[in-house]
């Protein structure tokens, strides 16, 4: 067995180097207690020794990192719209700050124009040929995009049609029926559809005619404000009809 030399590694255990073995292939032995410490990850990395070609030992220390773990001056590849040096194309179709067309220019020339105006060169569409870019402040560009998305969601909510369900029983009394009728009138005024459902329980399945008469009465009380979108249908123990506003 070859003789060994033990070298301390600053709290990370010991390292044995055989005297007959090249220094570039050392035998490492680290303390198992140090490895089991939950918060020792960073400190352990800073204590690992790296063996050089000449047998010299130097500690490994991670380099500085910028925000979100990126190195300084490293482009943010996760950005939806690349800007400035992140744009990797030889030429672009350029838009001015007021969205007027400036034509096709070299990327470096577009970067010089952006720098001269104190704005950013933002990639708008990467699928165009050549890619479409715009001279605009990136924070202002993001604000405009978020504003457009909010307006689009607002229009979608306004154009969405909901179907409100109103449940009744064959023996629903007059007061409960009037409450549901007023609710239906209010929803029809909002432009929503109404699904009137009559639920049968137990022996009530033998009185389906009462449920049918109740739904016909319901449609008649709503009058000319509605039209039948889907006729009466039996679904298990439920009889239903759907009406919509008469526009």
Short mmCIF file of N, CA and C in Angstrom, two decimals, residues 3-170:
data_model
loop_
_atom_site.label_atom_id
_atom_site.label_comp_id
_atom_site.label_asym_id
_atom_site.label_seq_id
_atom_site.Cartn_x
_atom_site.Cartn_y
_atom_site.Cartn_z
N UNK A 3 2.22 5.02 0.69
CA UNK A 3 2.04 5.97 1.81
C UNK A 3 1.18 7.14 1.36
N UNK A 4 0.47 7.70 2.33
CA UNK A 4 -0.47 8.78 2.03
C UNK A 4 -0.12 10.02 2.83
N UNK A 5 -0.48 11.16 2.28
CA UNK A 5 -0.34 12.43 2.98
C UNK A 5 -1.72 13.01 3.20
N UNK A 6 -2.03 13.44 4.42
CA UNK A 6 -3.34 13.99 4.77
C UNK A 6 -3.28 15.50 4.76
N UNK A 7 -4.23 16.13 4.04
CA UNK A 7 -4.26 17.59 3.94
C UNK A 7 -5.61 18.07 4.46
N UNK A 8 -5.64 19.03 5.41
CA UNK A 8 -6.95 19.56 5.88
C UNK A 8 -7.58 20.41 4.80
N UNK A 9 -8.93 20.42 4.81
CA UNK A 9 -9.69 21.20 3.81
C UNK A 9 -10.64 22.18 4.46
N UNK A 10 -10.26 22.84 5.53
CA UNK A 10 -11.01 23.93 6.15
C UNK A 10 -12.42 23.52 6.54
N UNK A 11 -12.56 22.50 7.37
CA UNK A 11 -13.88 22.13 7.87
C UNK A 11 -14.62 21.16 7.00
N UNK A 12 -14.10 20.75 5.86
CA UNK A 12 -14.78 19.81 4.98
C UNK A 12 -14.18 18.42 5.08
N UNK A 13 -13.51 18.09 6.16
CA UNK A 13 -12.92 16.77 6.30
C UNK A 13 -11.45 16.80 5.92
N UNK A 14 -10.94 15.71 5.44
CA UNK A 14 -9.54 15.60 5.06
C UNK A 14 -9.44 15.01 3.67
N UNK A 15 -8.29 15.27 3.03
CA UNK A 15 -8.03 14.71 1.71
C UNK A 15 -6.72 13.97 1.78
N UNK A 16 -6.72 12.75 1.32
CA UNK A 16 -5.51 11.93 1.31
C UNK A 16 -4.96 11.88 -0.10
N UNK A 17 -3.70 12.13 -0.26
CA UNK A 17 -3.04 12.05 -1.56
C UNK A 17 -1.94 11.03 -1.45
N UNK A 18 -2.01 9.95 -2.23
CA UNK A 18 -0.98 8.93 -2.22
C UNK A 18 0.28 9.48 -2.87
N UNK A 19 1.43 9.16 -2.29
CA UNK A 19 2.68 9.73 -2.78
C UNK A 19 3.06 9.17 -4.13
N UNK A 20 2.53 8.09 -4.56
CA UNK A 20 2.86 7.55 -5.87
C UNK A 20 1.83 7.85 -6.93
N UNK A 21 0.76 8.55 -6.55
CA UNK A 21 -0.34 8.83 -7.48
C UNK A 21 -0.21 10.26 -7.98
N UNK A 22 -0.45 10.54 -9.26
CA UNK A 22 -0.37 11.93 -9.76
C UNK A 22 -1.33 12.83 -9.00
N UNK A 23 -0.93 14.10 -8.89
CA UNK A 23 -1.73 15.05 -8.11
C UNK A 23 -3.05 15.37 -8.77
N UNK A 24 -3.13 15.15 -10.09
CA UNK A 24 -4.38 15.49 -10.76
C UNK A 24 -5.48 14.45 -10.52
N UNK A 25 -5.18 13.35 -9.83
CA UNK A 25 -6.19 12.34 -9.51
C UNK A 25 -6.16 12.05 -8.01
N UNK A 26 -6.47 13.02 -7.16
CA UNK A 26 -6.40 12.80 -5.71
C UNK A 26 -7.56 11.96 -5.22
N UNK A 27 -7.41 11.43 -4.03
CA UNK A 27 -8.46 10.66 -3.37
C UNK A 27 -9.10 11.58 -2.34
N UNK A 28 -10.37 11.93 -2.54
CA UNK A 28 -11.06 12.87 -1.65
C UNK A 28 -11.86 12.10 -0.61
N UNK A 29 -11.83 12.59 0.65
CA UNK A 29 -12.65 12.03 1.69
C UNK A 29 -13.25 13.17 2.49
N UNK A 30 -14.59 13.36 2.41
CA UNK A 30 -15.25 14.48 3.07
C UNK A 30 -16.07 13.95 4.23
N UNK A 31 -16.23 14.76 5.23
CA UNK A 31 -16.96 14.37 6.43
C UNK A 31 -18.43 14.19 6.10
N UNK A 32 -19.02 13.03 6.52
CA UNK A 32 -20.44 12.79 6.26
C UNK A 32 -21.31 13.72 7.08
N UNK A 33 -20.84 14.16 8.25
CA UNK A 33 -21.62 15.09 9.06
C UNK A 33 -21.73 16.44 8.36
N UNK A 34 -20.66 16.87 7.70
CA UNK A 34 -20.72 18.14 6.97
C UNK A 34 -21.70 18.07 5.81
N UNK A 35 -21.75 16.92 5.12
CA UNK A 35 -22.65 16.78 3.99
C UNK A 35 -24.11 16.77 4.42
N UNK A 36 -24.39 16.32 5.65
CA UNK A 36 -25.78 16.22 6.09
C UNK A 36 -26.32 17.54 6.61
N UNK A 37 -25.49 18.56 6.74
CA UNK A 37 -25.99 19.83 7.24
C UNK A 37 -26.87 20.48 6.17
N UNK A 38 -28.09 20.92 6.54
CA UNK A 38 -29.02 21.43 5.51
C UNK A 38 -28.58 22.74 4.89
N UNK A 39 -27.89 23.61 5.64
CA UNK A 39 -27.56 24.95 5.15
C UNK A 39 -26.08 25.08 4.81
N UNK A 40 -25.43 23.98 4.59
CA UNK A 40 -23.99 24.03 4.35
C UNK A 40 -23.65 23.96 2.87
N UNK A 41 -24.65 24.10 1.98
CA UNK A 41 -24.40 23.94 0.55
C UNK A 41 -23.43 24.97 0.02
N UNK A 42 -23.69 26.26 0.30
CA UNK A 42 -22.84 27.32 -0.23
C UNK A 42 -21.44 27.25 0.39
N UNK A 43 -21.39 27.06 1.73
CA UNK A 43 -20.09 27.02 2.39
C UNK A 43 -19.27 25.83 1.93
N UNK A 44 -19.93 24.72 1.62
CA UNK A 44 -19.22 23.54 1.20
C UNK A 44 -18.58 23.77 -0.17
N UNK A 45 -19.29 24.48 -1.07
CA UNK A 45 -18.74 24.75 -2.38
C UNK A 45 -17.49 25.61 -2.30
N UNK A 46 -17.49 26.57 -1.36
CA UNK A 46 -16.35 27.46 -1.26
C UNK A 46 -15.14 26.78 -0.65
N UNK A 47 -15.28 25.57 -0.09
CA UNK A 47 -14.18 24.89 0.55
C UNK A 47 -13.62 23.75 -0.28
N UNK A 48 -14.21 23.45 -1.45
CA UNK A 48 -13.71 22.37 -2.28
C UNK A 48 -12.39 22.80 -2.92
N UNK A 49 -11.42 21.92 -2.92
CA UNK A 49 -10.12 22.22 -3.50
C UNK A 49 -10.08 21.71 -4.93
N UNK A 50 -9.52 22.52 -5.83
CA UNK A 50 -9.37 22.15 -7.22
C UNK A 50 -7.90 21.90 -7.47
N UNK A 51 -7.57 20.76 -8.07
CA UNK A 51 -6.18 20.37 -8.31
C UNK A 51 -5.76 20.87 -9.68
N UNK A 52 -4.68 21.64 -9.74
CA UNK A 52 -4.16 22.12 -11.00
C UNK A 52 -3.26 21.10 -11.66
N UNK A 53 -2.82 21.44 -12.87
CA UNK A 53 -1.98 20.50 -13.62
C UNK A 53 -0.64 20.29 -12.94
N UNK A 54 -0.10 21.32 -12.25
CA UNK A 54 1.18 21.18 -11.60
C UNK A 54 1.10 20.67 -10.18
N UNK A 55 -0.07 20.23 -9.74
CA UNK A 55 -0.20 19.71 -8.39
C UNK A 55 -0.55 20.75 -7.35
N UNK A 56 -0.75 22.03 -7.78
CA UNK A 56 -1.10 23.08 -6.83
C UNK A 56 -2.59 23.01 -6.50
N UNK A 57 -2.92 23.34 -5.27
CA UNK A 57 -4.30 23.31 -4.81
C UNK A 57 -4.81 24.73 -4.68
N UNK A 58 -6.02 24.97 -5.18
CA UNK A 58 -6.64 26.28 -5.01
C UNK A 58 -8.12 26.08 -4.69
N UNK A 59 -8.68 26.88 -3.82
CA UNK A 59 -10.09 26.71 -3.46
C UNK A 59 -11.00 27.15 -4.59
N UNK A 60 -12.11 26.43 -4.75
CA UNK A 60 -13.12 26.79 -5.75
C UNK A 60 -14.08 27.79 -5.15
N UNK A 61 -14.24 28.94 -5.79
CA UNK A 61 -15.17 29.96 -5.31
C UNK A 61 -16.06 30.38 -6.47
N UNK A 62 -17.39 30.26 -6.30
CA UNK A 62 -18.29 30.67 -7.38
C UNK A 62 -18.15 32.13 -7.71
N UNK A 63 -18.27 32.47 -9.00
CA UNK A 63 -18.18 33.86 -9.41
C UNK A 63 -19.43 34.63 -9.05
N UNK A 64 -19.38 35.95 -9.13
CA UNK A 64 -20.56 36.77 -8.79
C UNK A 64 -21.67 36.56 -9.79
N UNK A 65 -22.90 36.65 -9.32
CA UNK A 65 -24.07 36.49 -10.17
C UNK A 65 -24.97 37.70 -10.04
N UNK A 66 -25.64 37.99 -11.11
CA UNK A 66 -26.55 39.12 -11.12
C UNK A 66 -27.93 38.71 -10.66
N UNK A 67 -28.98 39.51 -10.97
CA UNK A 67 -30.35 39.17 -10.56
C UNK A 67 -30.82 37.88 -11.19
N UNK A 68 -31.55 37.09 -10.42
CA UNK A 68 -32.13 35.81 -10.86
C UNK A 68 -31.04 34.82 -11.28
N UNK A 69 -29.88 34.90 -10.63
CA UNK A 69 -28.84 33.92 -10.88
C UNK A 69 -28.08 34.11 -12.18
N UNK A 70 -28.25 35.24 -12.89
CA UNK A 70 -27.53 35.45 -14.14
C UNK A 70 -26.21 36.15 -13.86
N UNK A 71 -25.22 35.89 -14.71
CA UNK A 71 -23.96 36.59 -14.64
C UNK A 71 -24.15 38.04 -15.06
N UNK A 72 -23.33 38.97 -14.56
CA UNK A 72 -23.46 40.36 -15.00
C UNK A 72 -23.25 40.49 -16.51
N UNK A 73 -24.01 41.37 -17.11
CA UNK A 73 -23.95 41.66 -18.55
C UNK A 73 -24.39 40.48 -19.42
N UNK A 74 -25.06 39.50 -18.82
CA UNK A 74 -25.56 38.37 -19.60
C UNK A 74 -26.98 38.66 -20.07
N UNK A 75 -27.30 38.51 -21.37
CA UNK A 75 -28.65 38.82 -21.86
C UNK A 75 -29.71 37.96 -21.19
N UNK A 76 -30.87 38.55 -20.99
CA UNK A 76 -31.99 37.83 -20.39
C UNK A 76 -32.71 37.08 -21.51
N UNK A 77 -32.43 35.79 -21.66
CA UNK A 77 -33.01 35.01 -22.74
C UNK A 77 -34.46 34.66 -22.49
N UNK A 78 -34.96 34.87 -21.26
CA UNK A 78 -36.34 34.55 -20.95
C UNK A 78 -37.30 35.69 -21.25
N UNK A 79 -36.79 36.81 -21.72
CA UNK A 79 -37.64 37.96 -22.01
C UNK A 79 -38.51 37.65 -23.22
N UNK A 80 -39.79 38.01 -23.14
CA UNK A 80 -40.71 37.73 -24.24
C UNK A 80 -40.35 38.54 -25.47
N UNK A 81 -39.99 39.80 -25.27
CA UNK A 81 -39.58 40.67 -26.37
C UNK A 81 -38.13 41.08 -26.15
N UNK A 82 -37.19 40.45 -26.84
CA UNK A 82 -35.78 40.82 -26.66
C UNK A 82 -35.55 42.29 -26.99
N UNK A 83 -34.54 42.88 -26.35
CA UNK A 83 -34.23 44.29 -26.57
C UNK A 83 -32.73 44.44 -26.81
N UNK A 84 -32.38 45.48 -27.57
CA UNK A 84 -31.00 45.91 -27.77
C UNK A 84 -30.10 44.75 -28.22
N UNK A 85 -29.03 44.46 -27.44
CA UNK A 85 -28.06 43.43 -27.84
C UNK A 85 -28.62 42.02 -27.80
N UNK A 86 -29.78 41.84 -27.19
CA UNK A 86 -30.40 40.51 -27.18
C UNK A 86 -30.95 40.13 -28.56
N UNK A 87 -31.11 41.09 -29.44
CA UNK A 87 -31.61 40.82 -30.79
C UNK A 87 -30.45 40.32 -31.64
N UNK A 88 -30.56 39.09 -32.16
CA UNK A 88 -29.44 38.44 -32.85
C UNK A 88 -29.74 38.26 -34.34
N UNK A 89 -30.13 39.30 -35.03
CA UNK A 89 -30.39 39.22 -36.47
C UNK A 89 -29.57 40.31 -37.16
N UNK A 90 -29.19 40.09 -38.42
CA UNK A 90 -28.35 41.09 -39.10
C UNK A 90 -29.08 42.38 -39.45
N UNK A 91 -30.37 42.31 -39.80
CA UNK A 91 -31.12 43.50 -40.16
C UNK A 91 -32.56 43.38 -39.67
N UNK A 92 -33.19 44.53 -39.49
CA UNK A 92 -34.55 44.57 -38.93
C UNK A 92 -35.38 45.57 -39.73
N UNK A 93 -36.69 45.40 -39.64
CA UNK A 93 -37.63 46.40 -40.17
C UNK A 93 -38.00 47.30 -39.01
N UNK A 94 -37.68 48.56 -39.11
CA UNK A 94 -37.69 49.46 -37.95
C UNK A 94 -38.91 50.37 -37.95
N UNK A 95 -39.50 50.51 -36.75
CA UNK A 95 -40.59 51.46 -36.51
C UNK A 95 -40.09 52.55 -35.59
N UNK A 96 -40.56 53.77 -35.81
CA UNK A 96 -40.20 54.88 -34.94
C UNK A 96 -41.03 54.84 -33.66
N UNK A 97 -40.78 55.80 -32.77
CA UNK A 97 -41.51 55.84 -31.49
C UNK A 97 -43.00 56.03 -31.70
N UNK A 98 -43.39 56.75 -32.75
CA UNK A 98 -44.81 56.96 -33.05
C UNK A 98 -45.36 55.89 -33.99
N UNK A 99 -44.63 54.75 -34.14
CA UNK A 99 -45.02 53.61 -34.96
C UNK A 99 -45.02 53.90 -36.45
N UNK A 100 -44.30 54.93 -36.88
CA UNK A 100 -44.16 55.19 -38.31
C UNK A 100 -43.02 54.33 -38.85
N UNK A 101 -43.15 53.85 -40.09
CA UNK A 101 -42.19 52.93 -40.68
C UNK A 101 -40.94 53.68 -41.14
N UNK A 102 -39.77 53.17 -40.72
CA UNK A 102 -38.49 53.74 -41.12
C UNK A 102 -37.78 52.89 -42.15
N UNK A 103 -38.28 51.69 -42.42
CA UNK A 103 -37.69 50.83 -43.44
C UNK A 103 -36.77 49.78 -42.84
N UNK A 104 -36.08 49.07 -43.73
CA UNK A 104 -35.18 48.00 -43.32
C UNK A 104 -33.79 48.58 -43.12
N UNK A 105 -33.20 48.35 -41.94
CA UNK A 105 -31.87 48.86 -41.60
C UNK A 105 -31.08 47.74 -40.94
N UNK A 106 -29.78 47.92 -40.87
CA UNK A 106 -28.92 46.99 -40.17
C UNK A 106 -29.18 47.08 -38.66
N UNK A 107 -28.96 45.96 -37.98
CA UNK A 107 -29.21 45.96 -36.54
C UNK A 107 -28.33 46.96 -35.82
N UNK A 108 -27.05 47.03 -36.18
CA UNK A 108 -26.15 47.96 -35.51
C UNK A 108 -26.58 49.41 -35.73
N UNK A 109 -27.07 49.72 -36.93
CA UNK A 109 -27.56 51.07 -37.20
C UNK A 109 -28.80 51.37 -36.36
N UNK A 110 -29.69 50.38 -36.22
CA UNK A 110 -30.87 50.57 -35.38
C UNK A 110 -30.47 50.78 -33.93
N UNK A 111 -29.45 50.07 -33.45
CA UNK A 111 -28.98 50.26 -32.08
C UNK A 111 -28.42 51.66 -31.89
N UNK A 112 -27.71 52.17 -32.88
CA UNK A 112 -27.17 53.54 -32.78
C UNK A 112 -28.30 54.56 -32.72
N UNK A 113 -29.35 54.35 -33.53
CA UNK A 113 -30.49 55.27 -33.49
C UNK A 113 -31.18 55.23 -32.12
N UNK A 114 -31.34 54.03 -31.56
CA UNK A 114 -31.96 53.91 -30.25
C UNK A 114 -31.14 54.61 -29.19
N UNK A 115 -29.81 54.45 -29.25
CA UNK A 115 -28.94 55.09 -28.27
C UNK A 115 -28.98 56.60 -28.41
N UNK A 116 -29.04 57.10 -29.65
CA UNK A 116 -29.09 58.54 -29.88
C UNK A 116 -30.38 59.15 -29.35
N UNK A 117 -31.48 58.41 -29.44
CA UNK A 117 -32.77 58.93 -28.97
C UNK A 117 -33.03 58.62 -27.49
N UNK A 118 -32.16 57.84 -26.87
CA UNK A 118 -32.33 57.51 -25.46
C UNK A 118 -33.45 56.52 -25.20
N UNK A 119 -33.69 55.62 -26.16
CA UNK A 119 -34.73 54.62 -26.01
C UNK A 119 -34.12 53.24 -26.25
N UNK A 120 -34.97 52.21 -26.25
CA UNK A 120 -34.54 50.84 -26.48
C UNK A 120 -34.99 50.38 -27.86
N UNK A 121 -34.25 49.40 -28.37
CA UNK A 121 -34.66 48.72 -29.60
C UNK A 121 -35.37 47.44 -29.18
N UNK A 122 -36.68 47.37 -29.39
CA UNK A 122 -37.51 46.27 -28.90
C UNK A 122 -37.98 45.44 -30.08
N UNK A 123 -37.82 44.12 -29.97
CA UNK A 123 -38.28 43.20 -31.01
C UNK A 123 -39.79 42.99 -30.85
N UNK A 124 -40.55 43.37 -31.86
CA UNK A 124 -42.01 43.26 -31.81
C UNK A 124 -42.47 41.93 -32.36
N UNK A 125 -41.96 41.53 -33.52
CA UNK A 125 -42.38 40.29 -34.17
C UNK A 125 -41.15 39.61 -34.75
N UNK A 126 -40.85 38.41 -34.23
CA UNK A 126 -39.71 37.65 -34.72
C UNK A 126 -40.05 36.81 -35.95
N UNK A 127 -41.35 36.65 -36.25
CA UNK A 127 -41.76 35.82 -37.39
C UNK A 127 -41.77 36.60 -38.70
N UNK A 128 -41.71 37.93 -38.62
CA UNK A 128 -41.69 38.74 -39.84
C UNK A 128 -40.34 38.59 -40.53
N UNK A 129 -40.30 38.94 -41.81
CA UNK A 129 -39.07 38.83 -42.60
C UNK A 129 -38.80 40.17 -43.29
N UNK A 130 -37.83 40.96 -42.83
CA UNK A 130 -37.02 40.74 -41.61
C UNK A 130 -37.82 41.03 -40.34
N UNK A 131 -37.29 40.63 -39.17
CA UNK A 131 -38.02 40.84 -37.91
C UNK A 131 -38.36 42.31 -37.68
N UNK A 132 -39.53 42.53 -37.08
CA UNK A 132 -40.04 43.89 -36.86
C UNK A 132 -39.59 44.38 -35.49
N UNK A 133 -38.96 45.55 -35.46
CA UNK A 133 -38.49 46.16 -34.21
C UNK A 133 -39.03 47.59 -34.12
N UNK A 134 -39.00 48.11 -32.90
CA UNK A 134 -39.52 49.46 -32.65
C UNK A 134 -38.61 50.20 -31.69
N UNK A 135 -38.44 51.48 -31.94
CA UNK A 135 -37.69 52.35 -31.04
C UNK A 135 -38.64 52.87 -29.98
N UNK A 136 -38.51 52.37 -28.77
CA UNK A 136 -39.43 52.76 -27.68
C UNK A 136 -38.78 52.42 -26.36
N UNK A 137 -39.15 53.15 -25.33
CA UNK A 137 -38.68 52.81 -23.98
C UNK A 137 -39.33 51.50 -23.55
N UNK A 138 -38.51 50.57 -23.07
CA UNK A 138 -39.03 49.22 -22.81
C UNK A 138 -40.09 49.22 -21.70
N UNK A 139 -39.90 50.03 -20.67
CA UNK A 139 -40.91 50.09 -19.59
C UNK A 139 -42.23 50.64 -20.13
N UNK A 140 -42.16 51.63 -21.03
CA UNK A 140 -43.38 52.16 -21.63
C UNK A 140 -44.03 51.11 -22.53
N UNK A 141 -43.22 50.35 -23.24
CA UNK A 141 -43.73 49.29 -24.11
C UNK A 141 -44.47 48.23 -23.29
N UNK A 142 -43.90 47.82 -22.15
CA UNK A 142 -44.55 46.84 -21.30
C UNK A 142 -45.86 47.39 -20.75
N UNK A 143 -45.89 48.66 -20.37
CA UNK A 143 -47.12 49.27 -19.86
C UNK A 143 -48.21 49.28 -20.94
N UNK A 144 -47.85 49.61 -22.18
CA UNK A 144 -48.83 49.62 -23.26
C UNK A 144 -49.38 48.22 -23.51
N UNK A 145 -48.50 47.21 -23.46
CA UNK A 145 -48.97 45.84 -23.66
C UNK A 145 -49.94 45.42 -22.56
N UNK A 146 -49.60 45.69 -21.31
CA UNK A 146 -50.49 45.32 -20.20
C UNK A 146 -51.82 46.05 -20.30
N UNK A 147 -51.80 47.31 -20.72
CA UNK A 147 -53.05 48.07 -20.88
C UNK A 147 -53.93 47.45 -21.97
N UNK A 148 -53.31 47.06 -23.09
CA UNK A 148 -54.08 46.43 -24.17
C UNK A 148 -54.66 45.09 -23.72
N UNK A 149 -53.91 44.33 -22.93
CA UNK A 149 -54.42 43.05 -22.44
C UNK A 149 -55.59 43.25 -21.49
N UNK A 150 -55.51 44.28 -20.63
CA UNK A 150 -56.64 44.56 -19.72
C UNK A 150 -57.88 44.96 -20.50
N UNK A 151 -57.72 45.78 -21.53
CA UNK A 151 -58.87 46.18 -22.34
C UNK A 151 -59.47 44.99 -23.07
N UNK A 152 -58.62 44.08 -23.56
CA UNK A 152 -59.13 42.90 -24.25
C UNK A 152 -59.90 41.99 -23.31
N UNK A 153 -59.38 41.80 -22.08
CA UNK A 153 -60.11 40.98 -21.10
C UNK A 153 -61.43 41.63 -20.70
N UNK A 154 -61.43 42.95 -20.63
CA UNK A 154 -62.67 43.66 -20.28
C UNK A 154 -63.73 43.47 -21.36
N UNK A 155 -63.32 43.52 -22.63
CA UNK A 155 -64.27 43.32 -23.72
C UNK A 155 -64.77 41.88 -23.76
N UNK A 156 -63.88 40.92 -23.42
CA UNK A 156 -64.31 39.53 -23.40
C UNK A 156 -65.36 39.29 -22.32
N UNK A 157 -65.14 39.90 -21.14
CA UNK A 157 -66.13 39.75 -20.07
C UNK A 157 -67.46 40.38 -20.46
N UNK A 158 -67.38 41.53 -21.16
CA UNK A 158 -68.62 42.20 -21.57
C UNK A 158 -69.37 41.39 -22.63
N UNK A 159 -68.61 40.69 -23.50
CA UNK A 159 -69.26 39.92 -24.56
C UNK A 159 -69.65 38.52 -24.13
N UNK A 160 -69.22 38.10 -22.94
CA UNK A 160 -69.52 36.74 -22.50
C UNK A 160 -70.99 36.61 -22.10
N UNK A 161 -71.60 35.53 -22.50
CA UNK A 161 -73.00 35.26 -22.18
C UNK A 161 -73.05 34.11 -21.18
N UNK A 162 -73.64 34.37 -20.04
CA UNK A 162 -73.77 33.35 -19.01
C UNK A 162 -75.16 32.72 -19.06
N UNK A 163 -75.22 31.46 -18.66
CA UNK A 163 -76.50 30.76 -18.54
C UNK A 163 -76.80 30.55 -17.06
N UNK A 164 -77.82 31.22 -16.57
CA UNK A 164 -78.22 31.12 -15.18
C UNK A 164 -79.26 30.01 -15.02
N UNK A 165 -79.07 29.20 -14.00
CA UNK A 165 -79.97 28.07 -13.76
C UNK A 165 -80.91 28.39 -12.60
N UNK A 166 -82.19 28.18 -12.83
CA UNK A 166 -83.21 28.38 -11.80
C UNK A 166 -83.92 27.05 -11.56
N UNK A 167 -83.91 26.58 -10.33
CA UNK A 167 -84.48 25.28 -10.00
C UNK A 167 -85.85 25.43 -9.34
N UNK A 168 -86.76 24.54 -9.71
CA UNK A 168 -88.10 24.52 -9.13
C UNK A 168 -88.52 23.07 -8.90
N UNK A 169 -89.62 22.91 -8.20
CA UNK A 169 -90.22 21.59 -7.97
C UNK A 169 -91.64 21.58 -8.54
N UNK A 170 -92.20 20.41 -8.83
CA UNK A 170 -93.57 20.40 -9.35
C UNK A 170 -94.58 21.08 -8.43
#
